Structure formats: C-alpha cells, structure tokens
Short mmCIF file of C-alpha atoms in Angstrom, two decimals:
data_model
loop_
_atom_site.label_atom_id
_atom_site.label_comp_id
_atom_site.label_asym_id
_atom_site.label_seq_id
_atom_site.Cartn_x
_atom_site.Cartn_y
_atom_site.Cartn_z
CA MET A 1 -13.63 149.73 -23.13
CA LYS A 2 -16.35 147.15 -23.58
CA ILE A 3 -16.98 146.03 -27.16
CA LYS A 4 -20.60 146.34 -28.23
CA PHE A 5 -22.46 143.44 -29.83
CA LYS A 6 -22.93 145.35 -33.08
CA GLN A 7 -19.15 145.68 -33.41
CA TYR A 8 -18.84 141.89 -33.47
CA LEU A 9 -21.45 141.82 -36.24
CA GLN A 10 -19.68 144.53 -38.22
CA ALA A 11 -16.40 142.64 -37.88
CA GLY A 12 -18.01 139.52 -39.35
CA TYR A 13 -17.93 137.18 -36.37
CA PRO A 14 -19.95 134.15 -37.54
CA ALA A 15 -20.60 132.44 -34.18
CA LEU A 16 -21.17 134.08 -30.82
CA TYR A 17 -22.04 132.37 -27.56
CA VAL A 18 -23.93 134.66 -25.19
CA HIS A 19 -23.75 133.38 -21.63
CA THR A 20 -26.87 134.73 -19.92
CA LEU A 21 -29.43 133.98 -17.25
CA GLU A 22 -31.91 136.23 -19.07
CA PRO A 23 -32.25 135.09 -22.69
CA ASP A 24 -35.39 137.20 -23.24
CA ARG A 25 -33.67 140.42 -22.24
CA ALA A 26 -30.45 139.46 -24.02
CA GLU A 27 -32.28 138.75 -27.28
CA LYS A 28 -34.21 142.05 -27.16
CA GLU A 29 -31.20 144.22 -26.35
CA LEU A 30 -28.85 142.49 -28.78
CA ALA A 31 -31.44 142.48 -31.58
CA ALA A 32 -31.81 146.24 -31.15
CA GLU A 33 -28.05 146.62 -31.69
CA ALA A 34 -28.15 144.27 -34.70
CA LYS A 35 -30.87 146.35 -36.32
CA GLU A 36 -28.65 149.43 -35.99
CA VAL A 37 -26.23 147.77 -38.43
CA ASP A 38 -28.95 146.57 -40.85
CA CYS A 39 -29.16 142.94 -39.79
CA ARG A 40 -32.45 141.06 -39.91
CA CYS A 41 -33.01 139.20 -36.67
CA TYR A 42 -34.54 135.77 -36.17
CA SER A 43 -35.07 133.54 -33.17
CA TRP A 44 -34.94 129.75 -33.02
CA ASP A 45 -35.84 127.10 -30.50
CA LEU A 46 -36.65 123.40 -30.81
CA ILE A 47 -40.41 123.87 -30.39
CA ARG A 48 -41.20 126.93 -32.53
CA GLY A 49 -38.37 126.67 -35.05
CA VAL A 50 -37.19 129.83 -36.82
CA ARG A 51 -39.29 132.97 -36.57
CA PRO A 52 -38.57 136.60 -37.43
CA LEU A 53 -38.21 138.92 -34.47
CA ASN A 54 -40.07 141.70 -36.26
CA GLY A 55 -43.26 139.66 -36.04
CA GLY A 56 -43.48 138.90 -39.75
CA GLU A 57 -43.70 135.53 -41.42
CA LEU A 58 -41.06 133.47 -43.18
CA ASN A 59 -41.66 132.94 -46.90
CA GLU A 60 -40.52 129.34 -46.63
CA GLN A 61 -41.10 126.31 -44.46
CA VAL A 62 -39.90 126.99 -40.92
CA PRO A 63 -36.90 124.84 -40.02
CA ARG A 64 -37.21 123.24 -36.59
CA ASP A 65 -34.25 120.91 -36.19
CA ALA A 66 -30.79 122.35 -35.55
CA VAL A 67 -29.07 121.04 -38.70
CA SER A 68 -31.77 122.39 -41.06
CA THR A 69 -31.72 125.69 -39.19
CA LEU A 70 -27.96 126.06 -39.64
CA GLY A 71 -28.37 125.46 -43.38
CA TRP A 72 -31.22 127.99 -43.47
CA LEU A 73 -28.96 130.62 -41.86
CA ALA A 74 -26.46 130.19 -44.72
CA ARG A 75 -29.08 130.88 -47.43
CA GLY A 76 -30.05 134.25 -48.82
CA ASN A 77 -28.27 137.54 -49.43
CA GLU A 78 -29.43 139.46 -46.37
CA ASN A 79 -27.31 140.12 -43.30
CA LYS A 80 -28.98 138.09 -40.60
CA VAL A 81 -28.56 137.16 -36.99
CA LEU A 82 -30.09 133.98 -35.62
CA PHE A 83 -30.59 133.88 -31.84
CA ALA A 84 -30.63 130.17 -30.91
CA TRP A 85 -32.11 129.41 -27.51
CA THR A 86 -30.57 126.70 -25.28
CA PHE A 87 -28.36 125.77 -28.22
CA HIS A 88 -25.75 124.21 -25.92
CA GLN A 89 -27.94 121.08 -25.98
CA SER A 90 -27.66 120.85 -29.76
CA LEU A 91 -23.90 121.44 -29.69
CA ALA A 92 -23.46 117.99 -28.16
CA VAL A 93 -24.64 116.35 -31.41
CA MET A 94 -21.95 115.53 -33.96
CA ASN A 95 -23.99 116.39 -37.08
CA VAL A 96 -24.70 119.85 -35.58
CA ILE A 97 -20.98 120.35 -35.00
CA GLN A 98 -20.32 119.32 -38.62
CA ALA A 99 -23.08 121.61 -39.94
CA ILE A 100 -21.51 124.56 -38.12
CA GLN A 101 -18.07 123.71 -39.50
CA ASN A 102 -19.48 123.28 -43.03
CA ASN A 103 -21.35 126.62 -42.98
CA LEU A 104 -18.79 128.79 -41.19
CA ASP A 105 -17.12 130.23 -44.31
CA ASN A 106 -20.51 131.06 -45.85
CA TRP A 107 -21.58 132.83 -42.66
CA LYS A 108 -18.35 134.84 -42.53
CA SER A 109 -18.55 135.99 -46.13
CA GLY A 110 -22.34 136.43 -46.17
CA GLY A 111 -22.95 138.61 -43.10
CA LYS A 112 -24.61 135.86 -41.09
CA THR A 113 -24.17 135.25 -37.37
CA LEU A 114 -25.30 132.40 -35.16
CA VAL A 115 -25.85 133.58 -31.58
CA SER A 116 -26.25 130.87 -28.97
CA LEU A 117 -28.21 132.11 -25.94
CA SER A 118 -27.65 129.90 -22.94
CA SER A 119 -27.26 129.90 -19.18
CA ARG A 120 -24.71 127.09 -19.49
CA LEU A 121 -21.35 127.59 -21.07
CA GLN A 122 -20.85 124.28 -22.90
CA ILE A 123 -18.86 124.39 -26.11
CA PRO A 124 -17.46 121.14 -27.49
CA LEU A 125 -13.73 121.02 -28.13
CA GLU A 126 -14.32 120.86 -31.91
CA LEU A 127 -15.95 124.31 -31.79
CA ASP A 128 -13.90 125.90 -29.04
CA ARG A 129 -12.20 128.36 -31.40
CA THR A 130 -15.32 128.88 -33.52
CA PHE A 131 -17.45 130.60 -30.89
CA THR A 132 -16.59 133.92 -29.27
CA VAL A 133 -18.04 133.96 -25.77
CA LEU A 134 -19.82 137.08 -24.50
CA ASP A 135 -21.18 137.45 -20.98
CA PHE A 136 -24.53 139.19 -20.78
CA ASP A 137 -24.57 140.40 -17.20
CA LEU A 138 -27.57 140.99 -15.02
CA PRO A 139 -28.64 144.66 -14.91
CA ASP A 140 -26.71 146.88 -12.52
CA ARG A 141 -28.32 149.12 -9.89
CA GLU A 142 -28.53 152.09 -12.28
CA ARG A 143 -30.31 150.01 -14.92
CA LEU A 144 -32.69 148.55 -12.32
CA SER A 145 -33.53 152.06 -11.16
CA SER A 146 -34.29 153.06 -14.75
CA ILE A 147 -36.53 150.00 -15.19
CA LEU A 148 -38.38 150.79 -11.96
CA SER A 149 -38.86 154.38 -13.10
CA ASP A 150 -40.18 153.24 -16.49
CA VAL A 151 -42.64 150.81 -14.85
CA ALA A 152 -43.92 153.47 -12.44
CA GLU A 153 -44.29 155.98 -15.28
CA SER A 154 -46.12 153.52 -17.55
CA ALA A 155 -48.50 152.65 -14.69
CA LYS A 156 -48.93 156.40 -13.99
CA LEU A 157 -47.80 155.88 -10.40
CA PRO A 158 -45.26 157.82 -8.34
CA MET A 159 -41.93 156.20 -7.52
CA PRO A 160 -42.30 154.05 -4.38
CA ASN A 161 -41.06 155.44 -1.07
CA ASP A 162 -38.93 152.36 -0.45
CA THR A 163 -37.05 152.60 -3.77
CA GLU A 164 -33.67 151.79 -2.19
CA ALA A 165 -35.06 148.63 -0.53
CA LEU A 166 -36.62 147.55 -3.82
CA LEU A 167 -33.34 148.08 -5.67
CA ASP A 168 -31.48 146.14 -2.96
CA ALA A 169 -33.89 143.23 -3.35
CA ALA A 170 -33.70 143.32 -7.14
CA SER A 171 -29.90 143.37 -7.01
CA GLY A 172 -29.89 140.09 -5.14
#
C-alpha cells in the first residue's frame, strides 16, 4: 500500500523531500491533498519568495532568502505546508542547514511541513535523517489517457483516432 502525502502531514512529518521531474504537477497534486487535511499551502523560490497557493496575499513582507523563509514557516498558529522549489541548492549552505535544525521541533509541534521539490536528490549528511524522501513518479498510461480525455473534452473535440500512438509517445 502506498502512503499518501496527506498521511505524512497528519503524522507530523516536518521535512519531506519530493524527488520529481515535474515540480508544477507535484505541487498542484500534493497541495490538493494538503488542503484535505486543513493545511494552508505556500510556494517558495529564490526569485518570487513566499506566496500563497490560493492566490491571496501575505499580510507581511515576503521572505525571499532561504534562512528567512525557514523562520517564516515556524511562525503562526496555522497548519502550513511550504513547497520549496529547487531547494537542494540551498541545502548546501551551512546556515540553511542550521536554520532547519533550529526550527525542526517547532515545525513538528506546530503542524508545519517543509517540502523540497527537486529533480536532484541531494541531501547533506547533516540532514539525512531529517528529510523523508518521496518519489513523485511520472504519470502512468492510465493517467495520461485521462489527461488526454480531459484535454479533448475541454477543447470540445473527439478523442483522436491515434490515441494509442499518442499514449505511447507520451509514455516515453
């Protein structure tokens, strides 16, 4: 049985590392699961900083650097999930490692989870036991067929005659 993302959140895992080639899709699907268990979802990257996934605004200055962002995650009473894009780059910096170690207990007790979204699996030795690694696989043939069907329906077009060839190509 495969454990669902929301079960990790319910169990209080403070740091998850999602190994994925599709961070957009991973963030959308995992955020939907997080919302099922009443977690507010945020996204972070080095350029845009922290932003709510529901499209709202933050009531405070938006943290952009990794260390400030990790401190921001620890604040507040809400259950929250922060999806950090290409965070493996930041994990190579010692003050980021220390900020994670310093905030870990607060995250555990406060319903907060840091989710690193990355195509590279690079966790420094100091954090090896901190992060739980999850693989976010590419969609299988059944899921690709469902996506193709949804696209055809939204475009008000019939399913293509060469559906099998399209699914073969999309499967790699």
